[in-house]
Short mmCIF file of C-alpha atoms in Angstrom, two decimals:
data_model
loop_
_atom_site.label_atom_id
_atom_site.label_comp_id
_atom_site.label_asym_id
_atom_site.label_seq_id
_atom_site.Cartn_x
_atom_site.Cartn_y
_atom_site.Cartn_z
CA UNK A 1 -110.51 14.08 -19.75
CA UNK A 2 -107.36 13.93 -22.25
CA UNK A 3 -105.44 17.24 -23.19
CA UNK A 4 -105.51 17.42 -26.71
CA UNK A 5 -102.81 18.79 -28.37
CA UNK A 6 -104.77 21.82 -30.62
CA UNK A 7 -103.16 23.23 -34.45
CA UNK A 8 -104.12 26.63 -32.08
CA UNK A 9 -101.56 25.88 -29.21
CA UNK A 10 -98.60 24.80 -31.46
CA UNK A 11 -99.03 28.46 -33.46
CA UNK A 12 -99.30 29.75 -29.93
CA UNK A 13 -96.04 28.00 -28.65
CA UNK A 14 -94.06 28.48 -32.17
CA UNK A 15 -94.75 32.54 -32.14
CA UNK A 16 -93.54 32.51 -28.23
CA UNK A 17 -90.19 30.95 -29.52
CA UNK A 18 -90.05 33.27 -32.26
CA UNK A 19 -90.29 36.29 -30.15
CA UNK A 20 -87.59 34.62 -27.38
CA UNK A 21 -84.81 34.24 -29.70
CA UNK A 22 -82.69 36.70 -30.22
CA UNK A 23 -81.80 38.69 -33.41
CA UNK A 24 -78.12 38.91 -35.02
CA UNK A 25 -78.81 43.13 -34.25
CA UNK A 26 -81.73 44.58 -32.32
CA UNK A 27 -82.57 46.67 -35.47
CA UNK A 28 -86.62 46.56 -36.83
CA UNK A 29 -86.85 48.56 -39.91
CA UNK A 30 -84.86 49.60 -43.01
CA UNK A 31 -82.75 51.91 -43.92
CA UNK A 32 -84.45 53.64 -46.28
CA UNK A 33 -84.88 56.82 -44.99
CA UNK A 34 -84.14 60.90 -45.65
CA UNK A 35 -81.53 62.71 -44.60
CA UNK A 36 -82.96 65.24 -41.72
CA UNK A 37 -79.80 67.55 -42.29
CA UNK A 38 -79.87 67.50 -38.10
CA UNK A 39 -76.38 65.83 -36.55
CA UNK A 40 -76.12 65.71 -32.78
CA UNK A 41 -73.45 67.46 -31.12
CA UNK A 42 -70.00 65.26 -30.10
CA UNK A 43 -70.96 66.10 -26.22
CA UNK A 44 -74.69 64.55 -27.11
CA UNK A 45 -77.75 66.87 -26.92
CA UNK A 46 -81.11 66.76 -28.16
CA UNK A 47 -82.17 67.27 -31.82
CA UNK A 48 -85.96 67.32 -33.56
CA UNK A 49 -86.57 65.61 -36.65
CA UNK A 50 -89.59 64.39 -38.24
CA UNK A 51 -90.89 60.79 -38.36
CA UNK A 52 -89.45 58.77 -41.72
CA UNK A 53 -85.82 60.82 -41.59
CA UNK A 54 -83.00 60.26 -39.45
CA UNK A 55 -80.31 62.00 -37.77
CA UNK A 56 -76.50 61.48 -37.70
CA UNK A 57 -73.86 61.31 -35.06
CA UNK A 58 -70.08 61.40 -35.10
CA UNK A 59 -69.02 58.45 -32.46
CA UNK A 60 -65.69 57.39 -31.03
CA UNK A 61 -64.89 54.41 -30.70
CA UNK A 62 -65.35 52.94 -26.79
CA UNK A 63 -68.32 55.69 -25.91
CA UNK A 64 -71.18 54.31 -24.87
CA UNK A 65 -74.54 56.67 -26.48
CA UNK A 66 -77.86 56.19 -25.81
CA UNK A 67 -80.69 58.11 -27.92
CA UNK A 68 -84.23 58.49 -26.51
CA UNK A 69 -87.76 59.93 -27.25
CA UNK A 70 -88.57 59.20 -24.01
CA UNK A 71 -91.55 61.96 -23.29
CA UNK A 72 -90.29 63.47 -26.50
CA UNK A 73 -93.08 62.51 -29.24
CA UNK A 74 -96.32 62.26 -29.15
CA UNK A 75 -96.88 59.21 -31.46
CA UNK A 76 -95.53 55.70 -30.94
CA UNK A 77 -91.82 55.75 -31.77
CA UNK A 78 -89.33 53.09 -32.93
CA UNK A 79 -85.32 54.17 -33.35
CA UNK A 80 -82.94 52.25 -35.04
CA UNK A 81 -79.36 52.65 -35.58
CA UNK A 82 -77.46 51.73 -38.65
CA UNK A 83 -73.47 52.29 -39.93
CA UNK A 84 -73.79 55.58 -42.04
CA UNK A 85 -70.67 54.17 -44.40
CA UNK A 86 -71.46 50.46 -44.69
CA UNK A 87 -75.37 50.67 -43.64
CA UNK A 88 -74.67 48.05 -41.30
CA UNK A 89 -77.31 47.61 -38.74
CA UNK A 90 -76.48 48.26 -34.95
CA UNK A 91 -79.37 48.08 -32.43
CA UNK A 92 -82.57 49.53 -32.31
CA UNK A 93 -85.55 49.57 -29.88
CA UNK A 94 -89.74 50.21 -29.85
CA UNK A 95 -91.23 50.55 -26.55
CA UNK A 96 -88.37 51.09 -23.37
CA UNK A 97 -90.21 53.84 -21.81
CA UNK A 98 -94.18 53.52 -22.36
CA UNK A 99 -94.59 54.10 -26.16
CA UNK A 100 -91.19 55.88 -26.71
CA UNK A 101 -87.91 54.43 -27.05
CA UNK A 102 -84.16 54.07 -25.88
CA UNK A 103 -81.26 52.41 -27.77
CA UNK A 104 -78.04 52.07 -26.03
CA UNK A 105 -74.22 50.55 -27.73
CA UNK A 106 -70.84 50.54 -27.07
CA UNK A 107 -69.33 51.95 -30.32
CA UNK A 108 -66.76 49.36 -31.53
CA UNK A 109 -65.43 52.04 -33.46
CA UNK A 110 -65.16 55.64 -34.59
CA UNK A 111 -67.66 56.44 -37.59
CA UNK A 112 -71.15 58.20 -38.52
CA UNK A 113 -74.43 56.61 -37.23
CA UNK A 114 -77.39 57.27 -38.84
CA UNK A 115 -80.36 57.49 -35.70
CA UNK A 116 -83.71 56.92 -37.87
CA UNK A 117 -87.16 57.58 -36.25
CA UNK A 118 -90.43 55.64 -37.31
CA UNK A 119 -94.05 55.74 -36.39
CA UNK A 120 -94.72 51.77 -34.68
CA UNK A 121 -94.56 49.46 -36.91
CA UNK A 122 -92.28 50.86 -39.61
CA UNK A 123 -94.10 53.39 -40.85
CA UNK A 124 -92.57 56.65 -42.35
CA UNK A 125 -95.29 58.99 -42.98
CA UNK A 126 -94.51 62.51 -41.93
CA UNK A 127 -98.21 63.31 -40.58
CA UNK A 128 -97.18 61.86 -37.14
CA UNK A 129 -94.98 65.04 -36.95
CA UNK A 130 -91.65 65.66 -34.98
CA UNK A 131 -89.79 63.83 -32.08
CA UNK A 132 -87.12 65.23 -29.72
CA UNK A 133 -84.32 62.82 -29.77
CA UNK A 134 -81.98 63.46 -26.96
CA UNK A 135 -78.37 61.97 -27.34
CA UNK A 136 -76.30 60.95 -24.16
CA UNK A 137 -72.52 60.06 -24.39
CA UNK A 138 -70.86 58.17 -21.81
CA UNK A 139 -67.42 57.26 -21.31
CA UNK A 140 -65.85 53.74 -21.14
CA UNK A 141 -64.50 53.09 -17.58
CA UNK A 142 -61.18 53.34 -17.50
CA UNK A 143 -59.53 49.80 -17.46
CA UNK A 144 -58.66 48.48 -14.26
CA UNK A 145 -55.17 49.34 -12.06
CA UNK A 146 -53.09 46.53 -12.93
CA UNK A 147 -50.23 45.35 -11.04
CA UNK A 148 -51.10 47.48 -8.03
CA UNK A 149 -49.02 45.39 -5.59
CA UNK A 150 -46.44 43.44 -7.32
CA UNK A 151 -44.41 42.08 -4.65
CA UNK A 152 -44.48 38.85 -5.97
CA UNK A 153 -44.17 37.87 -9.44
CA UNK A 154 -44.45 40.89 -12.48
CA UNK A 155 -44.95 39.10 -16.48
CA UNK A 156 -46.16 42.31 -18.64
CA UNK A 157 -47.61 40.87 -21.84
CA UNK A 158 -45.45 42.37 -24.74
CA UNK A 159 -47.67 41.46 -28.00
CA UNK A 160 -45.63 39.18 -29.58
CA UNK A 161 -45.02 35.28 -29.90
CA UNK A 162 -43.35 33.84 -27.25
CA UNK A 163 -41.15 30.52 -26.92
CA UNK A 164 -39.76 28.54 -29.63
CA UNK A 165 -43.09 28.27 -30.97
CA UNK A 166 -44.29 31.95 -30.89
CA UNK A 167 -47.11 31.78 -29.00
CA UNK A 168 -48.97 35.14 -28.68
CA UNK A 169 -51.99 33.71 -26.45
CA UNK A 170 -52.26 30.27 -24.67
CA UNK A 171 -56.18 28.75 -24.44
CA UNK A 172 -57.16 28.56 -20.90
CA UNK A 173 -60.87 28.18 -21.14
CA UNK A 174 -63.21 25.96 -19.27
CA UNK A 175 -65.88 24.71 -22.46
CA UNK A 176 -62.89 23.58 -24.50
CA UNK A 177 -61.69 22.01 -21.29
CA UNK A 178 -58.30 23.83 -21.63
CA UNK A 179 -56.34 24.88 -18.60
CA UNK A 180 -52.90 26.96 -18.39
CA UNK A 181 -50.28 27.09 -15.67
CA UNK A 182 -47.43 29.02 -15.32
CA UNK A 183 -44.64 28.98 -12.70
CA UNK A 184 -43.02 31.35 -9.38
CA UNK A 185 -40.64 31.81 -7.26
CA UNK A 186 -42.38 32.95 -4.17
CA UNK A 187 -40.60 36.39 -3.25
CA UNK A 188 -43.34 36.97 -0.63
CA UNK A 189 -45.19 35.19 2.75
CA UNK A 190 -47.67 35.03 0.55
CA UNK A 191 -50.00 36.46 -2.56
CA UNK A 192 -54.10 37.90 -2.63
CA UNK A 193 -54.15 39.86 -5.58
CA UNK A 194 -53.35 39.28 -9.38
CA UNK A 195 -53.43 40.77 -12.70
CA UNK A 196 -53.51 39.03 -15.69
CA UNK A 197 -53.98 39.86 -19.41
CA UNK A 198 -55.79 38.12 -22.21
CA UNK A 199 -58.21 38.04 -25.70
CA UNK A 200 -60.91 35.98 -26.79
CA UNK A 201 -61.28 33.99 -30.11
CA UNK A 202 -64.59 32.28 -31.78
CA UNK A 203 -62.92 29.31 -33.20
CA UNK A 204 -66.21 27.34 -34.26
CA UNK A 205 -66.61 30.56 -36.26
CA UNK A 206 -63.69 30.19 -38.02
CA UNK A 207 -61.48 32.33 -35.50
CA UNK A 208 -63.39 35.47 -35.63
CA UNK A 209 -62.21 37.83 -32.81
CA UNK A 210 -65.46 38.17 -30.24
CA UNK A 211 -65.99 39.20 -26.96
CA UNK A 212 -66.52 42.18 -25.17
CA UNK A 213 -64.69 40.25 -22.64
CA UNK A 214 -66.04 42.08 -19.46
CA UNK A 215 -67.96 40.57 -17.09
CA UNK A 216 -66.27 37.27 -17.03
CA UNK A 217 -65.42 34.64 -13.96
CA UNK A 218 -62.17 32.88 -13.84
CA UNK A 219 -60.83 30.00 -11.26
CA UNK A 220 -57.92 31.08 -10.30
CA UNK A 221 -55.64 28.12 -8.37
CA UNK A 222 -52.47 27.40 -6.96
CA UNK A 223 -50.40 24.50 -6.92
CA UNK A 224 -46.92 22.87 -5.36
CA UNK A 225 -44.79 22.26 -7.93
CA UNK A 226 -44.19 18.69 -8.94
CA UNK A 227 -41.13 18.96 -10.80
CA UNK A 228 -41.58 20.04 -14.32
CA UNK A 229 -45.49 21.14 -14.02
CA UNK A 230 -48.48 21.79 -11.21
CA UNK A 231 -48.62 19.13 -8.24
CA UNK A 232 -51.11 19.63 -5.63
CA UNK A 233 -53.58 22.17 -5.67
CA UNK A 234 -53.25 24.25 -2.40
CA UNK A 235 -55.96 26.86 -3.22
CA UNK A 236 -58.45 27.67 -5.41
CA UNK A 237 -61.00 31.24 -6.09
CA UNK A 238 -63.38 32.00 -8.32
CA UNK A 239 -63.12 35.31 -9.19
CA UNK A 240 -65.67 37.90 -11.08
CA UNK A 241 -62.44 40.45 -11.43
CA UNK A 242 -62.12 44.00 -12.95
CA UNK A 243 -61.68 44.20 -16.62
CA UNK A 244 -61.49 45.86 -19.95
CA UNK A 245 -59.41 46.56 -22.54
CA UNK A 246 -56.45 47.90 -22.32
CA UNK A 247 -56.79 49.88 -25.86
CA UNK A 248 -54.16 47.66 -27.48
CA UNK A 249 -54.94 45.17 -30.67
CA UNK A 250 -52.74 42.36 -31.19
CA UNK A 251 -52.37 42.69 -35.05
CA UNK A 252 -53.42 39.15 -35.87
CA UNK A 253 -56.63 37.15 -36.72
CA UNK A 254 -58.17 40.75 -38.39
CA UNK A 255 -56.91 42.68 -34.88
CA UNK A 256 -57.81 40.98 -31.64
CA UNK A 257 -58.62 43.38 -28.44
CA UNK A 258 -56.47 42.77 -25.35
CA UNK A 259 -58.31 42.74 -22.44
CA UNK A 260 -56.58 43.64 -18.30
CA UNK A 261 -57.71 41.85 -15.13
CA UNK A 262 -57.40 42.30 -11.85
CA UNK A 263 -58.81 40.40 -8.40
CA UNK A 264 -57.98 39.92 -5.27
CA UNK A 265 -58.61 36.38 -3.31
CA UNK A 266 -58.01 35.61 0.30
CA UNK A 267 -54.21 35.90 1.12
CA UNK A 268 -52.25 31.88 0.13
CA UNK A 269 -49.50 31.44 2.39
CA UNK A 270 -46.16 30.54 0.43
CA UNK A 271 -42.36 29.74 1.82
CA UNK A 272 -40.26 32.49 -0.31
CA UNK A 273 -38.17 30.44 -2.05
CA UNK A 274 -40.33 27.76 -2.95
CA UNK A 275 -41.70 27.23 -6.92
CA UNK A 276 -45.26 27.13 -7.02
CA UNK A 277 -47.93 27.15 -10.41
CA UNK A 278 -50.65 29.38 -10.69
CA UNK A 279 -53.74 29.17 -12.88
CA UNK A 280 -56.14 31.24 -14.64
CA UNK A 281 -59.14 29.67 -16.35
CA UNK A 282 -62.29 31.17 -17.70
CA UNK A 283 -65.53 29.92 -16.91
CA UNK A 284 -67.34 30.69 -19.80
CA UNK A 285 -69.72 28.02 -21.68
CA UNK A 286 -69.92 29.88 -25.35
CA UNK A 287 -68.15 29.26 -28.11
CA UNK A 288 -66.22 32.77 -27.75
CA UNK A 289 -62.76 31.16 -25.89
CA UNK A 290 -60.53 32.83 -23.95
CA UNK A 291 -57.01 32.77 -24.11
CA UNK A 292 -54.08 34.25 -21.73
CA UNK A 293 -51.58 36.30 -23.32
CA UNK A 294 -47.70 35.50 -23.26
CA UNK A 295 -44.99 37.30 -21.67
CA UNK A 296 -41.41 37.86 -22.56
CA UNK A 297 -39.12 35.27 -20.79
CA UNK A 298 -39.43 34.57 -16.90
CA UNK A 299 -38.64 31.13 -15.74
CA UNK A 300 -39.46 29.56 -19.46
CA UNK A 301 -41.66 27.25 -18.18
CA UNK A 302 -45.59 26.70 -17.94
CA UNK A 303 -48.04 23.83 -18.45
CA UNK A 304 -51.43 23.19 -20.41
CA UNK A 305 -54.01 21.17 -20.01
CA UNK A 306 -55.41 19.50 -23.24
CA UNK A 307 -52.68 21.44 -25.14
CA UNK A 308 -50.23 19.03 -24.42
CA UNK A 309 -48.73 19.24 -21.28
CA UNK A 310 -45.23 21.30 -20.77
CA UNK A 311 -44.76 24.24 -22.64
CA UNK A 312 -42.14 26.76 -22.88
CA UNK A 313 -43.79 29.83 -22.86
CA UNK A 314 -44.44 32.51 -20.02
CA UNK A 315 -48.13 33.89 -19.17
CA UNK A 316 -48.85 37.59 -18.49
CA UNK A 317 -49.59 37.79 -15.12
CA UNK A 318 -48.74 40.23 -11.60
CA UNK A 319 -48.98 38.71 -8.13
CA UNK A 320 -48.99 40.59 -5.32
CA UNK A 321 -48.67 39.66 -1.52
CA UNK A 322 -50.71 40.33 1.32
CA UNK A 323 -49.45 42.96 4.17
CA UNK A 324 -47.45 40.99 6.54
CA UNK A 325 -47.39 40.98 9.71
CA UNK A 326 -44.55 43.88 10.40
CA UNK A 327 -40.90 42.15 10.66
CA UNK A 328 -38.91 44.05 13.64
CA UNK A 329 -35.41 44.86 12.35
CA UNK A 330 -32.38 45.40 13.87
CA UNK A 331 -33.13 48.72 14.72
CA UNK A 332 -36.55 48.19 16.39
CA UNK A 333 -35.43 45.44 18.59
CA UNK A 334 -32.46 48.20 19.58
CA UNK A 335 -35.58 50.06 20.47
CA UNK A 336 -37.21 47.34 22.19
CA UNK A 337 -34.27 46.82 24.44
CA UNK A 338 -33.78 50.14 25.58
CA UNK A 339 -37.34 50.25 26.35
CA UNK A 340 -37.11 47.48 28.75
CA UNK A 341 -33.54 48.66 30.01
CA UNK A 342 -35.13 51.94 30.96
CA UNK A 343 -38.25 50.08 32.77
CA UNK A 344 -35.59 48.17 34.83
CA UNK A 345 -33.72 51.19 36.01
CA UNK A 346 -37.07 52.71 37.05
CA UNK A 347 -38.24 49.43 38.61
CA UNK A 348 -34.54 49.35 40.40
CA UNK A 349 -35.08 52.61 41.74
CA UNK A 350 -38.48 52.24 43.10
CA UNK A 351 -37.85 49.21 44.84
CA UNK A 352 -34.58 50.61 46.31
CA UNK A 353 -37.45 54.10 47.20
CA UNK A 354 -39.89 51.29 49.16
CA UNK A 355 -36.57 49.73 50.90
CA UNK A 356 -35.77 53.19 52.12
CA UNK A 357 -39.58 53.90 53.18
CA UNK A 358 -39.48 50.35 55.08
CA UNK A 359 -36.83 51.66 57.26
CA UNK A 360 -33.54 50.29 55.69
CA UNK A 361 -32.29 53.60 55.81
CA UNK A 362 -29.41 55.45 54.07
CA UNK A 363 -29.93 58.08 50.82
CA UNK A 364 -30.68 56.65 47.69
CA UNK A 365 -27.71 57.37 45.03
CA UNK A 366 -27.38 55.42 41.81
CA UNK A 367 -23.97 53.42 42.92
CA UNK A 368 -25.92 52.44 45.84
CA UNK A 369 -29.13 51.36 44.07
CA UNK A 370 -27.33 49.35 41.45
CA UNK A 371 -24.78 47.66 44.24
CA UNK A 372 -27.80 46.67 46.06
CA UNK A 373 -29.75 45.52 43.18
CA UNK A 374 -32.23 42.45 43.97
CA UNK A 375 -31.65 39.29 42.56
CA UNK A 376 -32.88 35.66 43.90
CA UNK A 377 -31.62 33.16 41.13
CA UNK A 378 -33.87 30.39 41.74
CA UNK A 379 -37.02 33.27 41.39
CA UNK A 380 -35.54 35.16 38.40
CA UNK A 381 -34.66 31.41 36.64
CA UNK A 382 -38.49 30.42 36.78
CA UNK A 383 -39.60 33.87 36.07
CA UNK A 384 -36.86 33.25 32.65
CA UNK A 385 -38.34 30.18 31.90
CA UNK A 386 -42.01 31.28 31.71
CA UNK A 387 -41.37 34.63 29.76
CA UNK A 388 -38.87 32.64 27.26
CA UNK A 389 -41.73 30.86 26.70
CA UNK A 390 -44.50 33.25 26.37
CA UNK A 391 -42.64 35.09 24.03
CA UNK A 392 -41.44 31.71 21.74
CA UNK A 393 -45.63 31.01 21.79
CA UNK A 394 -46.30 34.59 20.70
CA UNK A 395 -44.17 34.07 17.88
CA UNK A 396 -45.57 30.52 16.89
CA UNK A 397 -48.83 31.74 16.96
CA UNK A 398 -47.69 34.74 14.65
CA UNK A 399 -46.01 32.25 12.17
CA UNK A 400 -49.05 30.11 12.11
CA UNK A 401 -52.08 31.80 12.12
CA UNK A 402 -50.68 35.35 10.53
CA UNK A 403 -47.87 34.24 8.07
CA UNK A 404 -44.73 35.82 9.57
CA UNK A 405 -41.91 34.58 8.16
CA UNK A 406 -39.01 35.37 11.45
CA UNK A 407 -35.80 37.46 10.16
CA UNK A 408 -32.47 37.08 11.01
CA UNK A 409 -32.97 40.22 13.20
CA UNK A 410 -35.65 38.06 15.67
CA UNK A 411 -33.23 35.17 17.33
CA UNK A 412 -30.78 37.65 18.15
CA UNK A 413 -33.57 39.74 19.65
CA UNK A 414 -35.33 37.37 21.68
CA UNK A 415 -31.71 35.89 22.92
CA UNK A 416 -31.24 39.73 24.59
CA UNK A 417 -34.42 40.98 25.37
CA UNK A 418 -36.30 38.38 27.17
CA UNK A 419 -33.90 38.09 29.76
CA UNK A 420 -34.31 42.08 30.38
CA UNK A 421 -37.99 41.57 30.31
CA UNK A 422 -37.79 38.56 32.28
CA UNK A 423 -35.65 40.48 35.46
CA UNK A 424 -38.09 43.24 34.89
CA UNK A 425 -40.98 40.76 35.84
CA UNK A 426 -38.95 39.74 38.57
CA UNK A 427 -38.66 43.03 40.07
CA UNK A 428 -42.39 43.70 39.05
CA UNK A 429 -43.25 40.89 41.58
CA UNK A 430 -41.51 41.72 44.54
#
């Protein structure tokens, strides 16, 4: 038997759409209602009005609130939220707890709300009676610790355009198919954590600042350098980092928010010295692009992707290194050394003590222990050999698989230490 396709089903399938997209604002009913003369208190708190008025609250910008009648009517509530100057609406919600309601925003800035209560499904007739509306206020989290290890590379963004072109903000955004590179000096062994700064633009919208710009993922790669831009890519992370804005609006495009980032990735080993690129690249497949904020003059040299190649510009940006594995200085191998000198003189002295029990005699004194001192130069020269390298493995395997980088303390070191060492083995095996 054939499905047939029934007028039925396509009503059926059109209202499912319907009620899957979303609105512009989560608000259901208008803003026609009566002052109740009730405001909530700054802290939040809880406030009873009667169904067809609303209440008001004084909100700063950044707090999150959330107003419920969550076991607080006795009647099927709706609450919307709507801009007490401009009667813009905000959000609004029916049924998040049973038949009662909860409505939570971010407040993009300070003002008056207006909270207004309805019976389900708009109705504002007082014979439902009263509602408790209880008000909570939240803080923002505080925007994340940037630059908490910068023992690489510090580029603080300053606000301002940057280059010969005075570029404020560089697109580095994967839908456009835009990718930004800057360029570093490696200072350290090597780098696993950065910090970067940046805002977000709707251009299809006729570059309307958007956002909220938390919650993002960004690649995050590292390349060679090849001489005037990024060579070969030696790592790359994808990282969901901490974020959120840092309280200051670039004064452009109506005010765009700047936002702080910070991650950490597994440690990249670098040769200090060496130029390398770095990249940071959102993921994000919306229209809303993100762009990475300049920084006052570092190298004066970074590269763009679909932009045009080499640019002149510096990106905002911290990198910090890994903990390496501790150099010795000067003074530790000093420390090192008299270690070992003082195991030899003990090792001296107790082989001169079992000479003495064997029967050879004589008191033990410190001239005679050191004039009689043992020494077989074909044993000791093996016994060299093998410690010198032992000791040049150690340090291979430190180099390679833990990024130490030796010092000029360390040749010096090993030059007068492993032959102490070395005698003291000697002695050890007798």
């Amino acid at each position: 038997m054939k499905n047939r396709t029934t007028l039925s089903s396509i009503f059926l399938g059109l209202a499912m759409l319907l009620f899957s997209l979303p609105s512009a604002f989560a608000q259901n009913c208008p803003n026609t209602l009566a002052d109740s003369g009730q405001s909530f208190p700054p802290a939040g708190g809880t406030v009873t009005i009667t169904n067809g008025t609303y209440a008001t609250m004084a909100v700063t910008a950044g707090n999150i609130y959330s107003f419920a009648t969550c076991g607080g009517a006795a009647f099927d509530t709706m609450l919307d939220i709507y801009d007490d100057a401009t009667g813009t609406g905000i959000a609004g919600n029916d049924d998040a707890c049973g038949l009662q309601s909860t409505v939570t925003v971010q407040a993009s800035a300070d003002g008056t709300w207006r909270i207004l209560l309805y019976e389900f499904f708009c109705n504002d007739d007082p014979i439902f009676g009263t509602a408790d509306i209880t008000a909570t206020v939240t803080l923002p989290p505080p925007p994340p610790a940037l630059c908490p290890d910068p023992s690489v590379l510090v580029q603080a963004p300053n606000q301002v355009g940057n280059g010969p072109g005075g570029t404020i903000a560089a697109t580095s955004d994967a839908n456009p198919g835009f990718q930004v590179f800057d360029d570093f000096v490696a200072s350290s062994t090597s780098v696993s954590s950065i910090s970067w700064w940046g805002v977000y633009v709707d251009f299809n919208a006729g570059t309307i600042p958007c956002g909220p710009g938390t919650g993002d993922d960004f690649t995050i790669s590292y390349h060679t350098d090849g001489g005037g831009g990024p060579d070969v890519e030696i790592a790359s992370f994808s990282v969901s980092p901490a974020s959120g804005p840092t309280g200051i609006v670039i004064p452009i495009i109506g005010g765009l928010d700047e936002y702080g980032y910070q991650g950490t990735h597994a440690p990249v080993t670098l040769t200090v010295g060496d130029t390398y690129w770095v990249s940071v690249q959102n993921n994000s497949a919306t229209d809303c692009f993100w762009l990475w904020s300049t920084a006052p003059p570092g190298t004066g040299a970074g590269f763009q992707i679909g932009g045009g190649g080499a640019t002149t510009y510096d990106l905002a940006l911290c990198l910090g290194g890994a903990t390496d594995v501790p150099v010795p200085t000067m003074g530790e191998w000093g420390l090192i050394f008299l270690t070992l000198i003082t195991l030899t003189f003990g090792a001296v002295f107790m082989t001169a003590r079992r000479r003495q029990l064997a029967g050879a005699g004589g008191n033990i004194t410190i001239g005679s222990t050191f004039r009689n001192m043992p020494f077989e130069a074909a044993a000791y020269g093996r016994i060299l050999l093998i410690t010198l390298g032992l000791v040049s493995l150690g340090f291979a395997i430190a180099v390679v698989a833990f990024g130490y980088s030796l010092t000029n303390a360390d040749i010096p070191g090993i030059l007068i230490c492993t032959p102490v060492l070395a005698y003291l083995l000697f002695l050890l095996k007798k």
